[in-house]
Structures are given as C-alpha cells and as structure tokens.
PDB file of C-alpha atoms and ligand atoms in Angstrom:
ATOM      1  CA  UNK A   1     241.090   5.575  87.819  1.00 61.00           C
ATOM      2  CA  UNK A   2     238.210   8.027  87.447  1.00 71.00           C
ATOM      3  CA  UNK A   3     238.287   9.977  84.224  1.00 90.00           C
ATOM      4  CA  UNK A   4     238.587  13.747  84.553  1.00 97.00           C
ATOM      5  CA  UNK A   5     235.871  14.149  81.936  1.00 98.00           C
ATOM      6  CA  UNK A   6     233.354  11.611  80.783  1.00 97.00           C
ATOM      7  CA  UNK A   7     230.893  12.242  78.013  1.00 97.00           C
ATOM      8  CA  UNK A   8     228.022   9.733  78.086  1.00 97.00           C
ATOM      9  CA  UNK A   9     225.670   9.182  75.168  1.00 98.00           C
ATOM     10  CA  UNK A  10     225.834  12.857  74.338  1.00 98.00           C
ATOM     11  CA  UNK A  11     223.311  13.983  71.726  1.00 98.00           C
ATOM     12  CA  UNK A  12     222.457  17.407  70.330  1.00 98.00           C
ATOM     13  CA  UNK A  13     219.781  18.058  67.712  1.00 97.00           C
ATOM     14  CA  UNK A  14     219.176  21.364  65.974  1.00 96.00           C
ATOM     15  CA  UNK A  15     215.641  21.297  64.508  1.00 92.00           C
ATOM     16  CA  UNK A  16     215.950  17.751  63.268  1.00 88.00           C
ATOM     17  CA  UNK A  17     219.661  17.867  62.399  1.00 95.00           C
ATOM     18  CA  UNK A  18     221.516  15.570  64.785  1.00 97.00           C
ATOM     19  CA  UNK A  19     224.852  17.391  65.138  1.00 98.00           C
ATOM     20  CA  UNK A  20     226.128  15.104  67.929  1.00 98.00           C
ATOM     21  CA  UNK A  21     224.710  11.598  68.009  1.00 98.00           C
ATOM     22  CA  UNK A  22     225.052   9.368  71.071  1.00 98.00           C
ATOM     23  CA  UNK A  23     228.749  10.125  71.600  1.00 98.00           C
ATOM     24  CA  UNK A  24     230.654   8.641  74.559  1.00 98.00           C
ATOM     25  CA  UNK A  25     234.326   9.016  75.471  1.00 98.00           C
ATOM     26  CA  UNK A  26     236.420   9.843  78.492  1.00 97.00           C
ATOM     27  CA  UNK A  27     239.588  11.799  79.158  1.00 97.00           C
ATOM     28  CA  UNK A  28     242.301  10.741  81.599  1.00 92.00           C
ATOM     29  CA  UNK A  29     243.989  13.521  83.546  1.00 93.00           C
ATOM     30  CA  UNK A  30     247.240  14.880  82.101  1.00 94.00           C
ATOM     31  CA  UNK A  31     246.730  13.468  78.633  1.00 96.00           C
ATOM     32  CA  UNK A  32     246.230  15.075  75.254  1.00 97.00           C
ATOM     33  CA  UNK A  33     243.276  13.758  73.257  1.00 97.00           C
ATOM     34  CA  UNK A  34     242.426  14.853  69.724  1.00 97.00           C
ATOM     35  CA  UNK A  35     238.860  15.131  68.445  1.00 97.00           C
ATOM     36  CA  UNK A  36     238.905  14.816  64.665  1.00 95.00           C
ATOM     37  CA  UNK A  37     236.505  14.405  61.767  1.00 93.00           C
ATOM     38  CA  UNK A  38     235.356  16.099  58.559  1.00 92.00           C
ATOM     39  CA  UNK A  39     233.808  19.583  58.454  1.00 92.00           C
ATOM     40  CA  UNK A  40     230.401  19.527  60.086  1.00 94.00           C
ATOM     41  CA  UNK A  41     231.145  16.300  61.989  1.00 95.00           C
ATOM     42  CA  UNK A  42     230.050  17.857  65.298  1.00 97.00           C
ATOM     43  CA  UNK A  43     233.418  18.689  66.902  1.00 96.00           C
ATOM     44  CA  UNK A  44     232.680  22.302  67.848  1.00 95.00           C
ATOM     45  CA  UNK A  45     229.180  21.319  68.969  1.00 97.00           C
ATOM     46  CA  UNK A  46     230.792  18.746  71.278  1.00 97.00           C
ATOM     47  CA  UNK A  47     233.007  21.491  72.739  1.00 95.00           C
ATOM     48  CA  UNK A  48     229.985  23.742  73.218  1.00 95.00           C
ATOM     49  CA  UNK A  49     228.189  20.944  75.078  1.00 97.00           C
ATOM     50  CA  UNK A  50     231.167  20.262  77.365  1.00 97.00           C
ATOM     51  CA  UNK A  51     231.745  23.978  78.014  1.00 95.00           C
ATOM     52  CA  UNK A  52     228.098  24.659  78.878  1.00 95.00           C
ATOM     53  CA  UNK A  53     227.475  26.905  75.859  1.00 95.00           C
ATOM     54  CA  UNK A  54     224.823  24.421  74.701  1.00 96.00           C
ATOM     55  CA  UNK A  55     222.577  22.023  76.613  1.00 96.00           C
ATOM     56  CA  UNK A  56     222.410  18.479  75.273  1.00 97.00           C
ATOM     57  CA  UNK A  57     219.231  17.026  73.847  1.00 97.00           C
ATOM     58  CA  UNK A  58     220.229  13.820  75.667  1.00 97.00           C
ATOM     59  CA  UNK A  59     223.190  12.387  77.502  1.00 98.00           C
ATOM     60  CA  UNK A  60     225.562  13.536  80.194  1.00 97.00           C
ATOM     61  CA  UNK A  61     228.828  15.381  80.717  1.00 98.00           C
ATOM     62  CA  UNK A  62     230.575  14.266  83.904  1.00 97.00           C
ATOM     63  CA  UNK A  63     233.490  16.348  85.195  1.00 97.00           C
ATOM     64  CA  UNK A  64     235.352  14.826  88.136  1.00 96.00           C
ATOM     65  CA  UNK A  65     232.412  12.442  88.447  1.00 94.00           C
ATOM     66  CA  UNK A  66     229.780  15.191  88.625  1.00 95.00           C
ATOM     67  CA  UNK A  67     227.059  15.833  86.030  1.00 96.00           C
ATOM     68  CA  UNK A  68     227.612  19.365  84.719  1.00 97.00           C
ATOM     69  CA  UNK A  69     225.626  19.465  81.484  1.00 96.00           C
ATOM     70  CA  UNK A  70     222.930  21.803  82.812  1.00 94.00           C
ATOM     71  CA  UNK A  71     225.392  24.421  84.076  1.00 96.00           C
ATOM     72  CA  UNK A  72     225.981  27.747  82.298  1.00 94.00           C
ATOM     73  CA  UNK A  73     229.429  28.441  80.774  1.00 93.00           C
ATOM     74  CA  UNK A  74     230.595  30.681  83.666  1.00 92.00           C
ATOM     75  CA  UNK A  75     229.922  27.907  86.194  1.00 94.00           C
ATOM     76  CA  UNK A  76     231.639  25.298  84.004  1.00 95.00           C
ATOM     77  CA  UNK A  77     234.621  27.627  83.668  1.00 94.00           C
ATOM     78  CA  UNK A  78     234.829  28.068  87.451  1.00 93.00           C
ATOM     79  CA  UNK A  79     234.796  24.273  87.854  1.00 95.00           C
ATOM     80  CA  UNK A  80     237.972  24.084  85.765  1.00 96.00           C
ATOM     81  CA  UNK A  81     237.094  23.770  82.076  1.00 97.00           C
ATOM     82  CA  UNK A  82     238.476  26.435  79.743  1.00 95.00           C
ATOM     83  CA  UNK A  83     238.196  26.715  76.006  1.00 91.00           C
ATOM     84  CA  UNK A  84     239.505  28.640  73.051  1.00 85.00           C
ATOM     85  CA  UNK A  85     237.347  29.548  70.093  1.00 74.00           C
ATOM     86  CA  UNK A  86     237.794  28.557  66.444  1.00 64.00           C
ATOM     87  CA  UNK A  87     237.927  32.272  65.546  1.00 68.00           C
ATOM     88  CA  UNK A  88     240.253  34.360  67.735  1.00 66.00           C
ATOM     89  CA  UNK A  89     239.001  37.784  68.779  1.00 71.00           C
ATOM     90  CA  UNK A  90     241.332  39.625  71.156  1.00 69.00           C
ATOM     91  CA  UNK A  91     240.115  42.926  72.578  1.00 76.00           C
ATOM     92  CA  UNK A  92     241.940  45.509  70.514  1.00 78.00           C
ATOM     93  CA  UNK A  93     242.079  48.439  72.918  1.00 83.00           C
ATOM     94  CA  UNK A  94     243.725  46.353  75.627  1.00 90.00           C
ATOM     95  CA  UNK A  95     247.296  45.172  76.002  1.00 94.00           C
ATOM     96  CA  UNK A  96     248.314  41.536  75.730  1.00 95.00           C
ATOM     97  CA  UNK A  97     248.583  41.336  79.535  1.00 96.00           C
ATOM     98  CA  UNK A  98     245.146  42.928  80.038  1.00 95.00           C
ATOM     99  CA  UNK A  99     243.625  40.445  77.578  1.00 94.00           C
ATOM    100  CA  UNK A 100     245.168  37.552  79.492  1.00 95.00           C
ATOM    101  CA  UNK A 101     243.833  39.047  82.756  1.00 95.00           C
ATOM    102  CA  UNK A 102     240.250  38.665  81.517  1.00 92.00           C
ATOM    103  CA  UNK A 103     240.495  34.923  82.186  1.00 92.00           C
ATOM    104  CA  UNK A 104     241.627  35.469  85.780  1.00 95.00           C
ATOM    105  CA  UNK A 105     238.576  37.587  86.581  1.00 92.00           C
ATOM    106  CA  UNK A 106     236.558  34.368  86.427  1.00 91.00           C
ATOM    107  CA  UNK A 107     237.938  33.493  89.879  1.00 93.00           C
ATOM    108  CA  UNK A 108     239.248  36.727  91.432  1.00 94.00           C
ATOM    109  CA  UNK A 109     238.264  40.380  91.649  1.00 95.00           C
ATOM    110  CA  UNK A 110     241.745  41.331  92.853  1.00 96.00           C
ATOM    111  CA  UNK A 111     243.540  43.138  90.017  1.00 96.00           C
ATOM    112  CA  UNK A 112     247.003  42.398  91.361  1.00 97.00           C
ATOM    113  CA  UNK A 113     246.239  38.697  91.656  1.00 97.00           C
ATOM    114  CA  UNK A 114     244.742  38.674  88.140  1.00 97.00           C
ATOM    115  CA  UNK A 115     247.800  40.446  86.722  1.00 97.00           C
ATOM    116  CA  UNK A 116     250.176  37.994  88.348  1.00 98.00           C
ATOM    117  CA  UNK A 117     248.221  34.961  87.066  1.00 97.00           C
ATOM    118  CA  UNK A 118     247.972  36.500  83.577  1.00 97.00           C
ATOM    119  CA  UNK A 119     251.709  37.086  83.472  1.00 97.00           C
ATOM    120  CA  UNK A 120     252.354  33.496  84.507  1.00 97.00           C
ATOM    121  CA  UNK A 121     249.989  32.280  81.743  1.00 97.00           C
ATOM    122  CA  UNK A 122     251.819  34.424  79.175  1.00 98.00           C
ATOM    123  CA  UNK A 123     255.086  32.901  80.334  1.00 97.00           C
ATOM    124  CA  UNK A 124     253.704  29.402  79.864  1.00 96.00           C
ATOM    125  CA  UNK A 125     252.869  30.131  76.222  1.00 96.00           C
ATOM    126  CA  UNK A 126     256.058  32.117  75.557  1.00 95.00           C
ATOM    127  CA  UNK A 127     254.350  35.496  75.229  1.00 96.00           C
ATOM    128  CA  UNK A 128     255.558  37.254  78.388  1.00 97.00           C
ATOM    129  CA  UNK A 129     258.021  39.353  76.371  1.00 97.00           C
ATOM    130  CA  UNK A 130     255.069  40.978  74.583  1.00 97.00           C
ATOM    131  CA  UNK A 131     252.937  41.587  77.686  1.00 96.00           C
ATOM    132  CA  UNK A 132     252.642  45.328  77.103  1.00 96.00           C
ATOM    133  CA  UNK A 133     252.134  45.124  73.315  1.00 95.00           C
ATOM    134  CA  UNK A 134     248.780  46.004  71.784  1.00 93.00           C
ATOM    135  CA  UNK A 135     246.957  42.992  70.413  1.00 91.00           C
ATOM    136  CA  UNK A 136     246.762  44.459  66.900  1.00 88.00           C
ATOM    137  CA  UNK A 137     250.572  44.303  66.818  1.00 88.00           C
ATOM    138  CA  UNK A 138     250.512  40.533  67.304  1.00 91.00           C
ATOM    139  CA  UNK A 139     251.123  37.991  64.563  1.00 92.00           C
ATOM    140  CA  UNK A 140     248.543  35.226  64.055  1.00 90.00           C
ATOM    141  CA  UNK A 141     250.569  32.635  66.033  1.00 92.00           C
ATOM    142  CA  UNK A 142     250.890  35.114  68.901  1.00 94.00           C
ATOM    143  CA  UNK A 143     247.158  35.850  68.824  1.00 91.00           C
ATOM    144  CA  UNK A 144     246.519  32.109  69.097  1.00 91.00           C
ATOM    145  CA  UNK A 145     248.931  31.899  72.034  1.00 94.00           C
ATOM    146  CA  UNK A 146     247.166  34.831  73.687  1.00 94.00           C
ATOM    147  CA  UNK A 147     243.873  32.988  73.357  1.00 93.00           C
ATOM    148  CA  UNK A 148     245.505  30.055  75.147  1.00 95.00           C
ATOM    149  CA  UNK A 149     246.963  32.320  77.836  1.00 96.00           C
ATOM    150  CA  UNK A 150     243.521  33.811  78.431  1.00 94.00           C
ATOM    151  CA  UNK A 151     242.139  30.299  78.888  1.00 95.00           C
ATOM    152  CA  UNK A 152     245.038  29.315  81.196  1.00 96.00           C
ATOM    153  CA  UNK A 153     244.376  32.350  83.384  1.00 96.00           C
ATOM    154  CA  UNK A 154     241.055  30.787  84.382  1.00 95.00           C
ATOM    155  CA  UNK A 155     243.117  28.051  86.154  1.00 96.00           C
ATOM    156  CA  UNK A 156     241.681  25.127  84.189  1.00 97.00           C
ATOM    157  CA  UNK A 157     242.107  21.422  84.792  1.00 97.00           C
ATOM    158  CA  UNK A 158     240.796  20.744  81.294  1.00 98.00           C
ATOM    159  CA  UNK A 159     241.604  22.867  78.261  1.00 97.00           C
ATOM    160  CA  UNK A 160     239.497  22.607  75.095  1.00 96.00           C
ATOM    161  CA  UNK A 161     241.334  23.882  72.020  1.00 95.00           C
ATOM    162  CA  UNK A 162     239.327  24.347  68.829  1.00 93.00           C
ATOM    163  CA  UNK A 163     241.646  24.397  65.795  1.00 91.00           C
ATOM    164  CA  UNK A 164     244.212  26.466  67.656  1.00 90.00           C
ATOM    165  CA  UNK A 165     246.848  25.708  65.010  1.00 91.00           C
ATOM    166  CA  UNK A 166     244.710  26.456  61.937  1.00 89.00           C
ATOM    167  CA  UNK A 167     246.419  28.887  59.568  1.00 90.00           C
ATOM    168  CA  UNK A 168     249.848  28.419  61.140  1.00 92.00           C
ATOM    169  CA  UNK A 169     252.969  27.371  59.252  1.00 93.00           C
ATOM    170  CA  UNK A 170     254.448  23.986  60.221  1.00 92.00           C
ATOM    171  CA  UNK A 171     257.251  25.609  62.273  1.00 93.00           C
ATOM    172  CA  UNK A 172     254.734  27.823  64.114  1.00 93.00           C
ATOM    173  CA  UNK A 173     252.470  24.837  64.773  1.00 93.00           C
ATOM    174  CA  UNK A 174     255.481  22.940  66.129  1.00 93.00           C
ATOM    175  CA  UNK A 175     255.946  25.756  68.651  1.00 93.00           C
ATOM    176  CA  UNK A 176     252.334  25.349  69.812  1.00 93.00           C
ATOM    177  CA  UNK A 177     252.789  21.567  70.046  1.00 95.00           C
ATOM    178  CA  UNK A 178     255.808  22.143  72.319  1.00 95.00           C
ATOM    179  CA  UNK A 179     253.727  24.394  74.578  1.00 95.00           C
ATOM    180  CA  UNK A 180     250.886  21.831  74.732  1.00 96.00           C
ATOM    181  CA  UNK A 181     253.277  19.027  75.661  1.00 95.00           C
ATOM    182  CA  UNK A 182     254.710  21.082  78.515  1.00 96.00           C
ATOM    183  CA  UNK A 183     251.243  21.976  79.786  1.00 96.00           C
ATOM    184  CA  UNK A 184     250.254  18.294  79.777  1.00 96.00           C
ATOM    185  CA  UNK A 185     253.503  17.372  81.559  1.00 95.00           C
ATOM    186  CA  UNK A 186     252.436  19.775  84.306  1.00 94.00           C
ATOM    187  CA  UNK A 187     249.154  17.895  84.671  1.00 95.00           C
ATOM    188  CA  UNK A 188     246.788  19.817  82.412  1.00 97.00           C
ATOM    189  CA  UNK A 189     244.330  17.671  80.444  1.00 98.00           C
ATOM    190  CA  UNK A 190     243.833  18.782  76.856  1.00 97.00           C
ATOM    191  CA  UNK A 191     241.148  18.005  74.294  1.00 97.00           C
ATOM    192  CA  UNK A 192     241.944  19.464  70.911  1.00 96.00           C
ATOM    193  CA  UNK A 193     240.184  19.698  67.592  1.00 95.00           C
ATOM    194  CA  UNK A 194     242.776  19.528  64.836  1.00 92.00           C
ATOM    195  CA  UNK A 195     242.597  18.837  61.101  1.00 88.00           C
ATOM    196  CA  UNK A 196     246.303  18.341  60.359  1.00 89.00           C
ATOM    197  CA  UNK A 197     246.942  14.632  60.929  1.00 89.00           C
ATOM    198  CA  UNK A 198     250.693  15.071  61.275  1.00 88.00           C
ATOM    199  CA  UNK A 199     250.062  17.271  64.314  1.00 91.00           C
ATOM    200  CA  UNK A 200     247.471  14.855  65.716  1.00 91.00           C
ATOM    201  CA  UNK A 201     249.882  11.921  65.366  1.00 90.00           C
ATOM    202  CA  UNK A 202     252.630  13.942  66.973  1.00 91.00           C
ATOM    203  CA  UNK A 203     250.831  15.334  70.006  1.00 94.00           C
ATOM    204  CA  UNK A 204     247.810  13.201  70.920  1.00 96.00           C
ATOM    205  CA  UNK A 205     247.927  10.024  72.966  1.00 95.00           C
ATOM    206  CA  UNK A 206     244.310   9.203  72.073  1.00 96.00           C
ATOM    207  CA  UNK A 207     242.152  10.153  69.116  1.00 97.00           C
ATOM    208  CA  UNK A 208     238.342  10.248  68.940  1.00 97.00           C
ATOM    209  CA  UNK A 209     236.859  10.388  65.431  1.00 96.00           C
ATOM    210  CA  UNK A 210     233.435  11.869  64.680  1.00 96.00           C
ATOM    211  CA  UNK A 211     231.526  11.528  61.435  1.00 95.00           C
ATOM    212  CA  UNK A 212     228.011  12.905  60.903  1.00 95.00           C
ATOM    213  CA  UNK A 213     227.826  13.497  64.651  1.00 97.00           C
ATOM    214  CA  UNK A 214     228.632   9.915  65.661  1.00 97.00           C
ATOM    215  CA  UNK A 215     231.835   8.441  67.048  1.00 97.00           C
ATOM    216  CA  UNK A 216     233.250   6.078  64.431  1.00 95.00           C
ATOM    217  CA  UNK A 217     236.630   5.290  66.020  1.00 95.00           C
ATOM    218  CA  UNK A 218     238.708   5.835  69.135  1.00 96.00           C
ATOM    219  CA  UNK A 219     242.216   4.751  70.092  1.00 96.00           C
ATOM    220  CA  UNK A 220     245.894   5.466  69.732  1.00 95.00           C
ATOM    221  CA  UNK A 221     246.739   7.635  66.703  1.00 94.00           C
ATOM    222  CA  UNK A 222     248.480   4.799  64.843  1.00 92.00           C
ATOM    223  CA  UNK A 223     245.426   2.526  65.293  1.00 93.00           C
ATOM    224  CA  UNK A 224     242.957   5.199  64.273  1.00 92.00           C
ATOM    225  CA  UNK A 225     244.719   6.158  61.023  1.00 89.00           C
ATOM    226  CA  UNK A 226     244.690   2.511  59.959  1.00 88.00           C
ATOM    227  CA  UNK A 227     240.971   2.110  60.691  1.00 89.00           C
ATOM    228  CA  UNK A 228     239.029   1.414  57.463  1.00 88.00           C
ATOM    229  CA  UNK A 229     236.021   3.521  58.575  1.00 88.00           C
ATOM    230  CA  UNK A 230     238.289   6.514  59.286  1.00 88.00           C
ATOM    231  CA  UNK A 231     240.136   6.124  55.998  1.00 87.00           C
ATOM    232  CA  UNK A 232     236.886   5.975  54.096  1.00 85.00           C
ATOM    233  CA  UNK A 233     235.038   8.849  55.764  1.00 84.00           C
ATOM    234  CA  UNK A 234     237.812  11.283  56.599  1.00 83.00           C
ATOM    235  CA  UNK A 235     241.395  10.633  55.647  1.00 79.00           C
ATOM    236  CA  UNK A 236     240.832   9.208  52.165  1.00 76.00           C
ATOM    237  CA  UNK A 237     242.141   5.992  50.673  1.00 58.00           C
ATOM    238  CA  UNK A 238     245.474   7.584  49.734  1.00 61.00           C
ATOM    239  CA  UNK A 239     246.392   8.456  53.326  1.00 65.00           C
ATOM    240  CA  UNK A 240     249.644   7.056  54.679  1.00 59.00           C
ATOM    241  CA  UNK A 241     250.665   7.762  58.262  1.00 59.00           C
TER     242      UNK A 241
HETATM  243  N1  ATP B   1     223.582  26.535  66.411  1.00 52.79           N
HETATM  244  C1  ATP B   1     223.359  25.704  65.393  1.00 52.79           C
HETATM  245  N2  ATP B   1     222.147  25.649  64.788  1.00 52.79           N
HETATM  246  C2  ATP B   1     221.917  24.793  63.768  1.00 52.79           C
HETATM  247  N3  ATP B   1     222.832  23.933  63.279  1.00 52.79           N
HETATM  248  C3  ATP B   1     224.047  23.957  63.836  1.00 52.79           C
HETATM  249  C4  ATP B   1     224.393  24.833  64.921  1.00 52.79           C
HETATM  250  N4  ATP B   1     225.685  24.610  65.261  1.00 52.79           N
HETATM  251  C5  ATP B   1     226.133  23.647  64.448  1.00 52.79           C
HETATM  252  N5  ATP B   1     225.161  23.246  63.591  1.00 52.79           N
HETATM  253  C6  ATP B   1     225.282  22.183  62.592  1.00 52.79           C
HETATM  254  O1  ATP B   1     225.741  21.012  63.248  1.00 52.79           O
HETATM  255  C7  ATP B   1     226.665  20.301  62.449  1.00 52.79           C
HETATM  256  C8  ATP B   1     227.980  20.150  63.219  1.00 52.79           C
HETATM  257  O2  ATP B   1     228.618  21.419  63.276  1.00 52.79           O
HETATM  258  P1  ATP B   1     229.975  21.680  64.061  1.00 52.79           P
HETATM  259  O3  ATP B   1     230.229  23.143  64.000  1.00 52.79           O
HETATM  260  O4  ATP B   1     229.888  21.053  65.386  1.00 52.79           O
HETATM  261  O5  ATP B   1     231.000  20.879  63.150  1.00 52.79           O
HETATM  262  P2  ATP B   1     232.582  20.806  63.229  1.00 52.79           P
HETATM  263  O6  ATP B   1     232.921  19.360  63.283  1.00 52.79           O
HETATM  264  O7  ATP B   1     233.103  21.694  64.271  1.00 52.79           O
HETATM  265  O8  ATP B   1     232.985  21.356  61.761  1.00 52.79           O
HETATM  266  P3  ATP B   1     234.255  22.251  61.280  1.00 52.79           P
HETATM  267  O9  ATP B   1     235.391  21.267  61.076  1.00 52.79           O
HETATM  268  O10 ATP B   1     233.785  22.795  59.964  1.00 52.79           O
HETATM  269  O11 ATP B   1     234.537  23.303  62.295  1.00 52.79           O
HETATM  270  C9  ATP B   1     226.790  21.071  61.136  1.00 52.79           C
HETATM  271  O12 ATP B   1     225.914  20.490  60.211  1.00 52.79           O
HETATM  272  C10 ATP B   1     226.335  22.466  61.522  1.00 52.79           C
HETATM  273  O13 ATP B   1     225.798  23.137  60.418  1.00 52.79           O
HETATM  274 MG1   MG B   2     234.317  23.373  64.263  1.00 52.79          MG
END
C-alpha cells in the first residue's frame, strides 16, 4: 500500500542549527500518528516542512507519491494537507461560522458553498450550536475546535495538529480525542504533536519520536514508551505507561 505521506531524509538547518536531521517516516491513510519529543526537538519545524511553510535543506516530502516540498503553503493546502497552529488566533470580528468559512475559500469562491462546508465542519467538531457566536465568546476548548473546523473546511486528506490539546483539562482533551477518532474512522489521516503521553497512548496507532531533530524511535505506543532511548531523552526513567 502506498503511504499517503512519506517524509524522506528530511533535513532543515537554520544558520548552522539542524532543527530537523535526516528524518524519514510515512503515514498510512486513515490512521492517527503522533509526533513527540522534548521542546525544541523539531516537531513544529517538521510540520512547517510538510505544510510548505518552509523548504527543506535536504530531503523530500511525498504526498500521494508526488514530491511536494517545493510548493508554497496554498498549493499544499489545495492538494489536501491542512494544519492547525500551536497558538490559536481566531479572527475576532467574525462569527464562528465565518471563521470556519475561511478554510473553504481555499477551494471555492462561492459563499453559499463555503458556508455549507463550514457548517458541516463545525458539526464534525461539535461546534455547530455556536455557529453564530463571536469568537471572543468561545472557551479555549471551543477555540481549539474552531481551529480544527477551519482546517477541515479546506477538505483535507491529511490533518496536521500542533498541540491542539495543550492547556485543556483531561475531560476537555477527551472530547477532542473522541472527535479525532471519528474523523479517522471517516478516512482522515492525522499527524499530531502532543506532549501528554496518556493522550498519545490513547489515540495514536503509531508514534514517531524526535530528539535534537533526529528520529530516535518509531512504532506502536506501547513499544515506544518502553524504548530505552525514549525513556532517557524524553519520558524520564520514572515513566510508567
Ligand atoms: N525560523 C527559525 N529560525 C531559527 N531557528 C528556528 C526556527 N524555527 C525553529 N528553530 C529552532 O529549531 C529547533 C526546533 O524547533 P521546533 O519549533 O521545531 O521545536 P518543537 O519540537 O516544535 O518544540 P516545542 O515542543 O517547544 O514546540 C529549536 O531549536 C528552535 O529554536
Ligand atoms: Mg512546537
């Protein structure tokens, strides 16, 4: 089976600092993969490389078998890769629905079509009931869900989620996990950066671990948390799954 996304020997240097160092992994369609590692490990840089926000110093990003690493973010988005950002910034003067519509304008100029897609995206994340609310009335979990709805409105095949559950209480994070599972069941492929191991163990079928820009482990969550290199560099010797 061809992977939906394949990252091959991906490398990104910033003036001598190698933020991503010869990283390779692939994502099967309809699965949830977690990208983990300590602060500064290169996770967000990896997302930026896949999403076209950065060009790699070396290596390739193949999406549906096609090299895409020299494409700008708008083109990558139109191909079917959407992302959320580590810091959520909804547009304050627009309603929740209008914010979600922004994503749809990546593929249509028809307002009615965009509205209908945005509403459907809000439904998928459980936010349709607040479609006409102003974004400054939203709680943090709802703002995170809106960010996801905006990404879903672009009609992605692959969704990149950067710490979408950061700052949420366990019950709120569990709600997001439920939404992610449903999205994956409907065929969406998800790559998520997540620091809370309990969530990673719960939601991901595969885990890729970065440390100082390099991949140090990859596998099923239960394998990865027992890996000596992962315990030493990230989880700490006292970690018990
Ligand atoms: N545009 C940039 N210019 C220079 N250095 C950068 C740039 N972006 C990232 N870096 C550096 O690259 C390294 C990897 O950063 P990155 O943001 O990818 O880490 P991360 O794994 O997402 O960390 P965190 O868990 O803190 O979000 C860090 O040392 C960071 O300072
Ligand atoms: Mg980051």
